[in-house]
PDB file of C-alpha atoms and ligand atoms in Angstrom:
ATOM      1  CA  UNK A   8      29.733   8.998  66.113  1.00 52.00           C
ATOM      2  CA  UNK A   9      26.668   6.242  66.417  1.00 68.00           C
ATOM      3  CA  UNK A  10      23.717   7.253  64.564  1.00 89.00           C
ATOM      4  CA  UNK A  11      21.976   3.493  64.970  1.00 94.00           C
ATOM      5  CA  UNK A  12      18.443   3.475  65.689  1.00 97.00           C
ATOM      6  CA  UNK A  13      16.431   0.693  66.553  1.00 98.00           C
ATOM      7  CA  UNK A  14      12.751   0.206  66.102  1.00 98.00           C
ATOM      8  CA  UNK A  15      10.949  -2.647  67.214  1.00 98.00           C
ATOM      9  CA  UNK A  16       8.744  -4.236  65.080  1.00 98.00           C
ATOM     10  CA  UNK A  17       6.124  -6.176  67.576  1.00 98.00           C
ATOM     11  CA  UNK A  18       5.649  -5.979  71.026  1.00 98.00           C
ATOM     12  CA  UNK A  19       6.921  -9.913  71.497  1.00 98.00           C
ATOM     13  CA  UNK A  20      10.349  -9.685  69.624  1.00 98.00           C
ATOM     14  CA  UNK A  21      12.258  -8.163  66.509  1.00 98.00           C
ATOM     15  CA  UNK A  22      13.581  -4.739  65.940  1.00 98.00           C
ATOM     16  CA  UNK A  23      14.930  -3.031  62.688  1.00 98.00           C
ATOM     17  CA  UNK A  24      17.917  -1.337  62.533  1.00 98.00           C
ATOM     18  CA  UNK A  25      18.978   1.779  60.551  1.00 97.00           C
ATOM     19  CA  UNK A  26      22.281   3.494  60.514  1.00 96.00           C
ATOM     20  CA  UNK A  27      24.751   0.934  59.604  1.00 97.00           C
ATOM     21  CA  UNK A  28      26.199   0.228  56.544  1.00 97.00           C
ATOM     22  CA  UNK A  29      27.137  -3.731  56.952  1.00 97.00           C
ATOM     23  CA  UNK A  30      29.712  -3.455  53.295  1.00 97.00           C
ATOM     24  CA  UNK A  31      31.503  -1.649  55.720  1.00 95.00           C
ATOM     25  CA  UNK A  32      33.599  -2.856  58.601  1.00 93.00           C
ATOM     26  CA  UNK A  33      31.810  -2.051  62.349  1.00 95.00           C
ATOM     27  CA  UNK A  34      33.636   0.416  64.300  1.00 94.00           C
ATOM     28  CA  UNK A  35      33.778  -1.455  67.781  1.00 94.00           C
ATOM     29  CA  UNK A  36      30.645   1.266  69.368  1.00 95.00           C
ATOM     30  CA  UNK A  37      28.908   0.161  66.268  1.00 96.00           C
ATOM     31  CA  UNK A  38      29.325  -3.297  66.717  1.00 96.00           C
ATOM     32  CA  UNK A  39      28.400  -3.017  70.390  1.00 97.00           C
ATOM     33  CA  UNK A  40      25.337  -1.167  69.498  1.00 97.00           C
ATOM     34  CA  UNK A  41      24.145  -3.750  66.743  1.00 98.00           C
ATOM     35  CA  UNK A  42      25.502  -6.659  69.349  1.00 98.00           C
ATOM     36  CA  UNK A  43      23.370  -5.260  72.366  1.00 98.00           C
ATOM     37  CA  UNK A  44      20.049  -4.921  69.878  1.00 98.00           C
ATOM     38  CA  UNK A  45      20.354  -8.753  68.792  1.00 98.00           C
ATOM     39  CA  UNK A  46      20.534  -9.231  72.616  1.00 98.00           C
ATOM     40  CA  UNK A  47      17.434  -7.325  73.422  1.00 98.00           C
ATOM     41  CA  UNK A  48      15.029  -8.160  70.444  1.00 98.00           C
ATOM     42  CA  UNK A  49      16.520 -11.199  69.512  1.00 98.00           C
ATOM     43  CA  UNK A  50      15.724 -10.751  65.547  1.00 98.00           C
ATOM     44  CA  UNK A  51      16.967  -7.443  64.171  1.00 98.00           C
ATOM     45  CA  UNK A  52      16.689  -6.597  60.368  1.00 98.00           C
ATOM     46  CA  UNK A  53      18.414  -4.351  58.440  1.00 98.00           C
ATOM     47  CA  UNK A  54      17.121  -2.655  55.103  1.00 98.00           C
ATOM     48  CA  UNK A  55      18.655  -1.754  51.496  1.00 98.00           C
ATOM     49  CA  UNK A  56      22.281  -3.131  52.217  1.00 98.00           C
ATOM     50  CA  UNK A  57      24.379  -4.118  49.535  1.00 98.00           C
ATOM     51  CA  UNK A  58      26.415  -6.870  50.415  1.00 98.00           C
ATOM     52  CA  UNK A  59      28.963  -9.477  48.447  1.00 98.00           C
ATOM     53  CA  UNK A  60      29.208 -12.554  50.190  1.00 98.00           C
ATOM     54  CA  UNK A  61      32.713 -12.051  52.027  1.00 98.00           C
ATOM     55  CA  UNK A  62      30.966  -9.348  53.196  1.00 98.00           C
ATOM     56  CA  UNK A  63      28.296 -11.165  54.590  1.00 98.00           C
ATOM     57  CA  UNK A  64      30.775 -13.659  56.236  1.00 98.00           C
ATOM     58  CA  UNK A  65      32.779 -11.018  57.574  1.00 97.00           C
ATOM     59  CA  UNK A  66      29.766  -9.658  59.509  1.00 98.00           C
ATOM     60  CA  UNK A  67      28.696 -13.102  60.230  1.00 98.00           C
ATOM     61  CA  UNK A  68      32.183 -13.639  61.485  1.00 98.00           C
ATOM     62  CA  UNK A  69      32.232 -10.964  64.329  1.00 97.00           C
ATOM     63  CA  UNK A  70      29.747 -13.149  66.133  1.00 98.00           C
ATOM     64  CA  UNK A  71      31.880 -16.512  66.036  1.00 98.00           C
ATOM     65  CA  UNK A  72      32.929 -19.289  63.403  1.00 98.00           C
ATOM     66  CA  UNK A  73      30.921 -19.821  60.674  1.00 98.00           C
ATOM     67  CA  UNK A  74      29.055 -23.380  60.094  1.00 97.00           C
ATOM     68  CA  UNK A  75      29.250 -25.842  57.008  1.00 96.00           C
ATOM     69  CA  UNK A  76      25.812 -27.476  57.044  1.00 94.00           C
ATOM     70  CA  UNK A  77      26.199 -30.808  57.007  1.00 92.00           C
ATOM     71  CA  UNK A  78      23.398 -31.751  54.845  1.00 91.00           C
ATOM     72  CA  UNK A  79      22.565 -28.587  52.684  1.00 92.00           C
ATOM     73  CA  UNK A  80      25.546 -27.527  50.162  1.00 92.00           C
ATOM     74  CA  UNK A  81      26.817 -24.281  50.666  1.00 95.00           C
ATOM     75  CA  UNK A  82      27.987 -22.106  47.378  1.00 96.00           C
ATOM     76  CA  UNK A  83      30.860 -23.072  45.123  1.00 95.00           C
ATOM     77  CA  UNK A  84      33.547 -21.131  46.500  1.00 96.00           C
ATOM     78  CA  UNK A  85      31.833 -19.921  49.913  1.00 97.00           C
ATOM     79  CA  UNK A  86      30.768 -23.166  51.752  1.00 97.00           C
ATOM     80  CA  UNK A  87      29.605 -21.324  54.403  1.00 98.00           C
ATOM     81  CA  UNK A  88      26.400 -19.756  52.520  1.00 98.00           C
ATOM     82  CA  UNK A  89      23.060 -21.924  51.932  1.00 96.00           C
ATOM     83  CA  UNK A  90      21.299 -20.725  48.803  1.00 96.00           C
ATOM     84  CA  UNK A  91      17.910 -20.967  49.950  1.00 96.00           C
ATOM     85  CA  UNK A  92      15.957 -21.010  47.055  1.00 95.00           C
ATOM     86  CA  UNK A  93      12.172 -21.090  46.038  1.00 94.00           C
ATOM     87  CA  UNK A  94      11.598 -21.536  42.366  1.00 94.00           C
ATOM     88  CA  UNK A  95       8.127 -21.121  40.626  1.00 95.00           C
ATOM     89  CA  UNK A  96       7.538 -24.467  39.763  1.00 93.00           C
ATOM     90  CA  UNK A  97       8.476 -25.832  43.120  1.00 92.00           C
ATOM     91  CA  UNK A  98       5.137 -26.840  45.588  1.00 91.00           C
ATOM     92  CA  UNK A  99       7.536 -27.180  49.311  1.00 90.00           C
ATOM     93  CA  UNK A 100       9.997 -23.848  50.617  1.00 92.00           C
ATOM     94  CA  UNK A 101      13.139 -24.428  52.795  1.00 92.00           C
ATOM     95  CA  UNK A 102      12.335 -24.141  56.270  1.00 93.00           C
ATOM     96  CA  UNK A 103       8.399 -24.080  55.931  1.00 93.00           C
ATOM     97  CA  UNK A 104       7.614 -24.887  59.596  1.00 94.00           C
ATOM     98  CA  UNK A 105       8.499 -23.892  63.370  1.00 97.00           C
ATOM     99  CA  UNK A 106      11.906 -24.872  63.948  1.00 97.00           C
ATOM    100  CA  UNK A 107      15.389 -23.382  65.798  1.00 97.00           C
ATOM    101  CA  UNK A 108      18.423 -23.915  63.315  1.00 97.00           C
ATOM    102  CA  UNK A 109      20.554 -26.621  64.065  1.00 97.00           C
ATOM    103  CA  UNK A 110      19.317 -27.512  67.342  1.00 98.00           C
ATOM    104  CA  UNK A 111      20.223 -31.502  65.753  1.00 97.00           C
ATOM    105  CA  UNK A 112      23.956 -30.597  66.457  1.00 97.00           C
ATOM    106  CA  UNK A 113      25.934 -31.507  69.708  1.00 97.00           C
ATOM    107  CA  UNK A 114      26.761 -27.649  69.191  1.00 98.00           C
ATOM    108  CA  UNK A 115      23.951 -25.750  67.940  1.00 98.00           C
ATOM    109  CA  UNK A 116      23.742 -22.626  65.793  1.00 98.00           C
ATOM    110  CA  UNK A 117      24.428 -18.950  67.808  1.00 98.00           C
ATOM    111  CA  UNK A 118      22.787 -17.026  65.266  1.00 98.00           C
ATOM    112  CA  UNK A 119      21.662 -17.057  61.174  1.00 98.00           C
ATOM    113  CA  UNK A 120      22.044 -14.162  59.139  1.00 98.00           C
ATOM    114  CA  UNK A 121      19.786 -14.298  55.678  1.00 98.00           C
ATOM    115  CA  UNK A 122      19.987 -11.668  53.546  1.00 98.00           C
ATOM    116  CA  UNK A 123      17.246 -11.425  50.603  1.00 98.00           C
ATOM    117  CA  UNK A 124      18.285 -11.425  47.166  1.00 98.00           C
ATOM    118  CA  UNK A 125      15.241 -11.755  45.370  1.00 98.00           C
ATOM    119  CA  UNK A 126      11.382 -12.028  47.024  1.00 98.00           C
ATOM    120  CA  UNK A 127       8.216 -12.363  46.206  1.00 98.00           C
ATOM    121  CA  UNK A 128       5.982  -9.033  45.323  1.00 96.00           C
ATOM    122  CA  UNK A 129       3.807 -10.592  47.701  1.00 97.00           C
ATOM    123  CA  UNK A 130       4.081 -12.993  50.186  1.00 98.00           C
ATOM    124  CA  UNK A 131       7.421 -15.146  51.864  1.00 98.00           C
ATOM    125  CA  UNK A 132       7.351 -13.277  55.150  1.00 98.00           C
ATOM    126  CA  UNK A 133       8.697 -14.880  57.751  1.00 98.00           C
ATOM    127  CA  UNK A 134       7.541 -15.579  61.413  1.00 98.00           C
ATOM    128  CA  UNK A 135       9.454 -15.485  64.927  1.00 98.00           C
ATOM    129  CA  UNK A 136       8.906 -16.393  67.970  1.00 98.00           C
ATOM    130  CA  UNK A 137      10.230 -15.616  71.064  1.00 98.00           C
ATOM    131  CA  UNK A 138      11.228 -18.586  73.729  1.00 98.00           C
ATOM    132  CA  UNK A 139      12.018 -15.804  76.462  1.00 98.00           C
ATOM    133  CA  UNK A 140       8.487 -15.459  76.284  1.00 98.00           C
ATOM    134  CA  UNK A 141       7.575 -19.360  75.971  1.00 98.00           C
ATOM    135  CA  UNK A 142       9.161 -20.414  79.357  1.00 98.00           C
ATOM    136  CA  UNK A 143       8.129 -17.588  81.405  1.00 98.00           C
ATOM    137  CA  UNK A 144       4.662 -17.499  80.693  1.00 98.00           C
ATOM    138  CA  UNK A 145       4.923 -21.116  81.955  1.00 98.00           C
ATOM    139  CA  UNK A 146       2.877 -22.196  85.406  1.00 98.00           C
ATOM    140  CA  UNK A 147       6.094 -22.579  88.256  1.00 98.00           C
ATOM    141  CA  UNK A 148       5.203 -26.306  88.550  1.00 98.00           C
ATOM    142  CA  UNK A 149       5.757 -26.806  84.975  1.00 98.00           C
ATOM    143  CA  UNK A 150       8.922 -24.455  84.940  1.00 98.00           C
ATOM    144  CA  UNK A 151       9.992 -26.704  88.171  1.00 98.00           C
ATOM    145  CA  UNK A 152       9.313 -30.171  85.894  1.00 98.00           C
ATOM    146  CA  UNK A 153      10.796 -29.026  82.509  1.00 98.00           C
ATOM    147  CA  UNK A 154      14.141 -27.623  84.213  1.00 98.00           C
ATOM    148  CA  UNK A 155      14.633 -31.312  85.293  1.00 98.00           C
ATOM    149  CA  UNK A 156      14.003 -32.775  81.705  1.00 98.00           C
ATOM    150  CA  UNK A 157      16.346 -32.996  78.479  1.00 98.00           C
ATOM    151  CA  UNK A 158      15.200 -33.432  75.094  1.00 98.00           C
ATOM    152  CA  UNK A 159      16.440 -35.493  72.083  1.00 98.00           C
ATOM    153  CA  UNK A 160      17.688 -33.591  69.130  1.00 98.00           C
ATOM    154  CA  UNK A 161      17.820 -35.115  65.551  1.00 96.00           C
ATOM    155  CA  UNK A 162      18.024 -34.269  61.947  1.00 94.00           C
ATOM    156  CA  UNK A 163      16.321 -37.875  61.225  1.00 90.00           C
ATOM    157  CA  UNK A 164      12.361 -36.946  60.362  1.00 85.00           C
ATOM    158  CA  UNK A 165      13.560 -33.506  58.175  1.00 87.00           C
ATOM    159  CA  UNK A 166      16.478 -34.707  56.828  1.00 88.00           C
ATOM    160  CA  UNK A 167      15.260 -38.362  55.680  1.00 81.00           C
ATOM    161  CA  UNK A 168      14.165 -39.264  52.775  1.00 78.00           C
ATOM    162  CA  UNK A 169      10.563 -38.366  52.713  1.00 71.00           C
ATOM    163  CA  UNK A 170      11.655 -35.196  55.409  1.00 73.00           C
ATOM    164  CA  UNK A 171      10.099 -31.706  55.020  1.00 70.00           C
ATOM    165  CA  UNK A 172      13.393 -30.879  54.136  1.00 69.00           C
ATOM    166  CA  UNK A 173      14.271 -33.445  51.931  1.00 66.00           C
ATOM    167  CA  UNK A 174      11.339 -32.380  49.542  1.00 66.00           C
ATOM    168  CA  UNK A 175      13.141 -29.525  48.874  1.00 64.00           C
ATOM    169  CA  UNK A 176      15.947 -31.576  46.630  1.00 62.00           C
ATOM    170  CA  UNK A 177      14.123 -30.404  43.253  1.00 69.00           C
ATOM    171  CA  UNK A 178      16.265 -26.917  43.441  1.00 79.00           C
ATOM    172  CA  UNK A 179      18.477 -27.056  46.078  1.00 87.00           C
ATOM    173  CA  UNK A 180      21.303 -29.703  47.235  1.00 85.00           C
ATOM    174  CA  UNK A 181      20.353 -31.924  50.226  1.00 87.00           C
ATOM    175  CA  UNK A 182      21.431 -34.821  51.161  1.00 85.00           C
ATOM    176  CA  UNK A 183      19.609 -37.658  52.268  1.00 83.00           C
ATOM    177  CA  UNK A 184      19.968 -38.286  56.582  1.00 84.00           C
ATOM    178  CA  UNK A 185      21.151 -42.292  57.011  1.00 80.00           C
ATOM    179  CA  UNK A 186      19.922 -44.451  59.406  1.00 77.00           C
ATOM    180  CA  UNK A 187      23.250 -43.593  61.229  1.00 85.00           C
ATOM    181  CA  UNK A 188      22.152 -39.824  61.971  1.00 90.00           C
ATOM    182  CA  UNK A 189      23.354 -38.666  65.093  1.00 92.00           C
ATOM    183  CA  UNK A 190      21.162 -37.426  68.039  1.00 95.00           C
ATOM    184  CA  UNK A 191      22.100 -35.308  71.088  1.00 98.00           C
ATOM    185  CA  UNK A 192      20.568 -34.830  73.987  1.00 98.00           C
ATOM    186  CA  UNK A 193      19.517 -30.980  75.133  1.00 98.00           C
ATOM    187  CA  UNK A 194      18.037 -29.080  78.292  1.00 98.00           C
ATOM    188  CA  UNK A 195      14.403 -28.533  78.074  1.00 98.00           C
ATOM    189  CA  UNK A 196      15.023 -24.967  79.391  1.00 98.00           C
ATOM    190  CA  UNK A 197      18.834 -23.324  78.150  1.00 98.00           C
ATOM    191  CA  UNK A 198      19.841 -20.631  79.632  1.00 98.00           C
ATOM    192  CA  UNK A 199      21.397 -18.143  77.163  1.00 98.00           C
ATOM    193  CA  UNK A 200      25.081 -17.706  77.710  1.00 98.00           C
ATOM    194  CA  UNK A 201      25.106 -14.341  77.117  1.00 98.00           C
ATOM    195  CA  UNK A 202      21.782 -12.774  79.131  1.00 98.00           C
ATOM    196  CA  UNK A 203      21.496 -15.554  81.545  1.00 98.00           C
ATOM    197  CA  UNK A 204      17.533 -15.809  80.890  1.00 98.00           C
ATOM    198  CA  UNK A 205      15.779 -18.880  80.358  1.00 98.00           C
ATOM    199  CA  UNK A 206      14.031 -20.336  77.174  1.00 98.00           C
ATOM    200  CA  UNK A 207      12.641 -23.348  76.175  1.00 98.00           C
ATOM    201  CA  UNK A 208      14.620 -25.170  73.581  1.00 98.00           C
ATOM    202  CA  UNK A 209      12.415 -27.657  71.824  1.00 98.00           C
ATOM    203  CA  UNK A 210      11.518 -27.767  68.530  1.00 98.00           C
ATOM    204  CA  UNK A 211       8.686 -29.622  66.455  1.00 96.00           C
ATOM    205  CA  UNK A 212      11.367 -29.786  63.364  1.00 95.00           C
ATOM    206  CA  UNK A 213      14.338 -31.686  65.634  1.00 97.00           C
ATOM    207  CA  UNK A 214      13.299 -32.178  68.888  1.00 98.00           C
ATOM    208  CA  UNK A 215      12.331 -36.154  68.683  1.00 97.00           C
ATOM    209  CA  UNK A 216      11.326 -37.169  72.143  1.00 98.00           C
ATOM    210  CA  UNK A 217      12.510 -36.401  76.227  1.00 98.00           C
ATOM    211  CA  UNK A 218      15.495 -38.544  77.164  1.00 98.00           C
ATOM    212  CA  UNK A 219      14.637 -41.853  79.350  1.00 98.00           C
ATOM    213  CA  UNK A 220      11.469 -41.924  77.199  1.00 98.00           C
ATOM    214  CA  UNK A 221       9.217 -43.621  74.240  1.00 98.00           C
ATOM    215  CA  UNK A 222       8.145 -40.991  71.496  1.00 97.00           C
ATOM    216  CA  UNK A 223       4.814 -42.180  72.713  1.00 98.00           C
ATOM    217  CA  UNK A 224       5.649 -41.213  75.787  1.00 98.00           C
ATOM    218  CA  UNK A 225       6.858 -37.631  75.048  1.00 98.00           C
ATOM    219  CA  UNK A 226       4.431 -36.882  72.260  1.00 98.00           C
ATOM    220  CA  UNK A 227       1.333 -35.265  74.507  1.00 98.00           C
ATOM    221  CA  UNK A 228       3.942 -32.786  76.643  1.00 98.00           C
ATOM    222  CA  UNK A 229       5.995 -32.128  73.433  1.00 98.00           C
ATOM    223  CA  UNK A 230       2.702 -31.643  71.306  1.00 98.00           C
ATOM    224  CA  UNK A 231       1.815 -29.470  74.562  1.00 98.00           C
ATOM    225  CA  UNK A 232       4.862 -27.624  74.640  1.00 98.00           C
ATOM    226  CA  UNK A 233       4.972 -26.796  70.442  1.00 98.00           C
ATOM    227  CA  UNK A 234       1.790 -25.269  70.195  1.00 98.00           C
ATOM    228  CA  UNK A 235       2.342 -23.057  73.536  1.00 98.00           C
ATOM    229  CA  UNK A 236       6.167 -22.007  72.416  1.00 97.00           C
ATOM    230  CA  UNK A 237       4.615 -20.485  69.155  1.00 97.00           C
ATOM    231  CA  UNK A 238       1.840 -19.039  70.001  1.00 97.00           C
ATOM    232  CA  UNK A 239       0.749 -15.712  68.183  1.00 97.00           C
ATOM    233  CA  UNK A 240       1.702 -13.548  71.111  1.00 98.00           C
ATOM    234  CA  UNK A 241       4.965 -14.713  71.219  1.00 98.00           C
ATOM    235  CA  UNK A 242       5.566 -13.973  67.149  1.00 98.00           C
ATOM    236  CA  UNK A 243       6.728 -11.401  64.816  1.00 98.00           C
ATOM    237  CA  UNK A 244       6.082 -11.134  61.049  1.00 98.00           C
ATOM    238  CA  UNK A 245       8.499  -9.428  58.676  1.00 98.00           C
ATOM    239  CA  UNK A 246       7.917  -8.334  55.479  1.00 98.00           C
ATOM    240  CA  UNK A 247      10.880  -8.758  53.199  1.00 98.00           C
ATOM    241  CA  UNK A 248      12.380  -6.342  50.806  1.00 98.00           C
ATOM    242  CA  UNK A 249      15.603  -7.540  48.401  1.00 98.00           C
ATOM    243  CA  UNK A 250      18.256  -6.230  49.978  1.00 98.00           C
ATOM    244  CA  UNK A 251      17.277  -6.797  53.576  1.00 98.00           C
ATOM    245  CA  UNK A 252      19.996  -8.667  56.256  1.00 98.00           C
ATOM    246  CA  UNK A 253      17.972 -10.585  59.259  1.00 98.00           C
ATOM    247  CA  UNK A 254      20.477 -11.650  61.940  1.00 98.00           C
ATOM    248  CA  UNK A 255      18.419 -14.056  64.311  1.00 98.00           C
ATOM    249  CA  UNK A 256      19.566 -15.433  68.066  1.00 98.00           C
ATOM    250  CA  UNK A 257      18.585 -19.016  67.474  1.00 98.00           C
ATOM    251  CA  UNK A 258      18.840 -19.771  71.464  1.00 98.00           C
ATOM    252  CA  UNK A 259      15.903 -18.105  72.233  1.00 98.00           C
ATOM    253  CA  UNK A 260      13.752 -18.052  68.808  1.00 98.00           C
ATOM    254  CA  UNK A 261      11.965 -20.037  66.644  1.00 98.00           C
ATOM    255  CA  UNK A 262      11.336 -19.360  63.197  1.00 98.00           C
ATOM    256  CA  UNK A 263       8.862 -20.166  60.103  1.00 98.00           C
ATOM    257  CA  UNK A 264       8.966 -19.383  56.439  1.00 97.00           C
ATOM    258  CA  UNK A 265       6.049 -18.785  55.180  1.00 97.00           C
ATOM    259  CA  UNK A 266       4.946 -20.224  51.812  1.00 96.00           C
ATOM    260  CA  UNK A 267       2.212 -18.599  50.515  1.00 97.00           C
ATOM    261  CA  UNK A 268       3.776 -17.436  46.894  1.00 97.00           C
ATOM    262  CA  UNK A 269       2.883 -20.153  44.725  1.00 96.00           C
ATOM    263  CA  UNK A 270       4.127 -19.779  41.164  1.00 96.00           C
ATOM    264  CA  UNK A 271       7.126 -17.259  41.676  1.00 97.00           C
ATOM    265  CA  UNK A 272      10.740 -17.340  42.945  1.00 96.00           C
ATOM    266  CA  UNK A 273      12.205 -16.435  46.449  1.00 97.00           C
ATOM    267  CA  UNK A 274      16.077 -16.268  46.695  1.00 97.00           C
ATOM    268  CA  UNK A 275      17.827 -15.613  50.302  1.00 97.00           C
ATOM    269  CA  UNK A 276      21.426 -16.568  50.900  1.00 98.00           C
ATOM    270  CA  UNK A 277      22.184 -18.355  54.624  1.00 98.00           C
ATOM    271  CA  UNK A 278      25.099 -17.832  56.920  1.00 98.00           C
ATOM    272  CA  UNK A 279      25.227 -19.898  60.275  1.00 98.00           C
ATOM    273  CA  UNK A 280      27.106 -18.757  63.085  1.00 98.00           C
ATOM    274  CA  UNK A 281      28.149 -21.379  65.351  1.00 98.00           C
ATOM    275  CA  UNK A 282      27.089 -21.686  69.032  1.00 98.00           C
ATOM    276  CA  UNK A 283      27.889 -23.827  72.270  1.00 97.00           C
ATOM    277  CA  UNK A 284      26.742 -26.634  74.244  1.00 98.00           C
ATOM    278  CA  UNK A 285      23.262 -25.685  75.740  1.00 98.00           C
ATOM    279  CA  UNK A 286      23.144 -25.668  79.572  1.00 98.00           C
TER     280      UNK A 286
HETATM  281  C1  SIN B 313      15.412 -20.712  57.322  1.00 55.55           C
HETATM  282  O1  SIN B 313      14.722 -21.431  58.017  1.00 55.55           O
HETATM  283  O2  SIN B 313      16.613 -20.558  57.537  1.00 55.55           O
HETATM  284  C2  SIN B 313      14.799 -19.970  56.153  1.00 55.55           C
HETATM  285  C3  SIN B 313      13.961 -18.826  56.594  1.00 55.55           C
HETATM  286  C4  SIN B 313      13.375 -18.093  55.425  1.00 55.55           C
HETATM  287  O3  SIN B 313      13.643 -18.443  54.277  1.00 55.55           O
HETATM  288  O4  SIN B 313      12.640 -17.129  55.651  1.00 55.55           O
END
């Protein structure tokens, strides 16, 4: 018996899901149901679960392999989880600004699930955005031009030493990106492996410039192409509760923590699935 209901939580993306228990192992109807949700709303959210962290793994795990990130440290005895932490005193949040996880990697991330542990009373939403939505609200001449283009991917400008990302080194572990940080080179426009719809895959985080081309060069269609891929229309805002699972499709989102809590702590724990080669 399936008793999962899904209620969508914007008319752009993102749907929460009651029903499932995810300390529990997925019957396979479940897991099709939950599966086929992700697919259509691309964030789903799931309240009051109580999970340990093999537990979230294990969930994690039904999607693919997990990731180590290479410059955040994952838990003593669970590499696989980020501890993505806020503390009072601290001015900068993890993840403060429109980015899609991983998209640095040759393989980037399928999916991250973060699961709440401690939030704010108020404040430390976070944002989505829906890339479905980005490329086909695009003119057919600039559909037509972007399909032709790829896109350089790095970690270099978050993960350097002055980095968005880097500033967060007061409370959590990150390493410092060398000058010998790789970059990879992505479609403008991915299809997703699994729906076979188009969405543009650039990022203001990681995506450095279009391949064949200066920064200079790239900076007035990629400066275009951020502010259109993120507009409000596209977005969804959830409001977190301790206890709450997200499970975002990072091929066709963006996301953006939001850090307006100044003076108190935010805790959420990070596991990456794995993903392909973008195509
Ligand atoms: C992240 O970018 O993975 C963190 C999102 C959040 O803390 O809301």
């Amino acid at each position: 018996m399936n008793d999962i209901s899904v209620q969508p939580i914007s008319g752009a993306l993102g749907a929460e899901i009651s029903g499932v228990d995810l300390s529990r192992d997925l019957s396979n109807e479940q897991f099709n149901a939950v599966h086929q949700a992700f697919l259509d709303h691309q964030v789903i959210f799931f309240r009051d679960q109580k999970i340990s962290h093999d537990q979230h793994k294990a969930f994690a795990r039904r999607f693919g392999t997990l990731n180590i990130h290479p410059y955040v440290k994952g838990m003593d005895g669970h590499p696989e989880i980020m501890q993505i932490v806020k503390e009072p005193a601290d001015k900068v949040n993890f993840g403060g600004g429109w980015h899609t996880d991983m998209s640095f990697l040759e393989e980037p991330a399928l999916g991250s699930l973060l699961y709440a542990k401690e939030v704010p009373s108020v404040g430390g939403d976070t944002l989505w955005a829906n890339q479905y939505l980005a490329y086909d609200t695009l003119s057919s001449g600039m559909k037509e031009m972007l399909g032709r283009l790829k896109a350089i991917h790095t970690a270099k400008g978050e993960y350097s030493e002055r980095g968005h990302s880097a500033q967060k080194r007061g409370s959590m572990d990150v390493a410092v990106a060398g000058d010998d940080v790789p970059s990879y080179e992505h479609p403008v426009v991915r299809t997703h492996p699994e729906t076979g719809r188009k969405a543009l895959y650039v990022n203001m985080a990681f995506t450095e410039k279009f391949a064949g081309m200066t920064r200079r060069e790239s900076l007035p269609l990629l400066k275009f192409l951020f502010e259109h891929c993120t507009q409000e229309g596209f977005t969804c805002r959830f409001r977190w509760t301790a206890g709450t699972l997200a499970f975002w499709d990072n091929r066709c989102t963006q996301h953006f923590a939001l850090n307006d809590y100044q003076g108190k702590r935010r805790h959420m724990e990070r596991v990456t699935v794995n993903g392909d080669k973008p195509f």
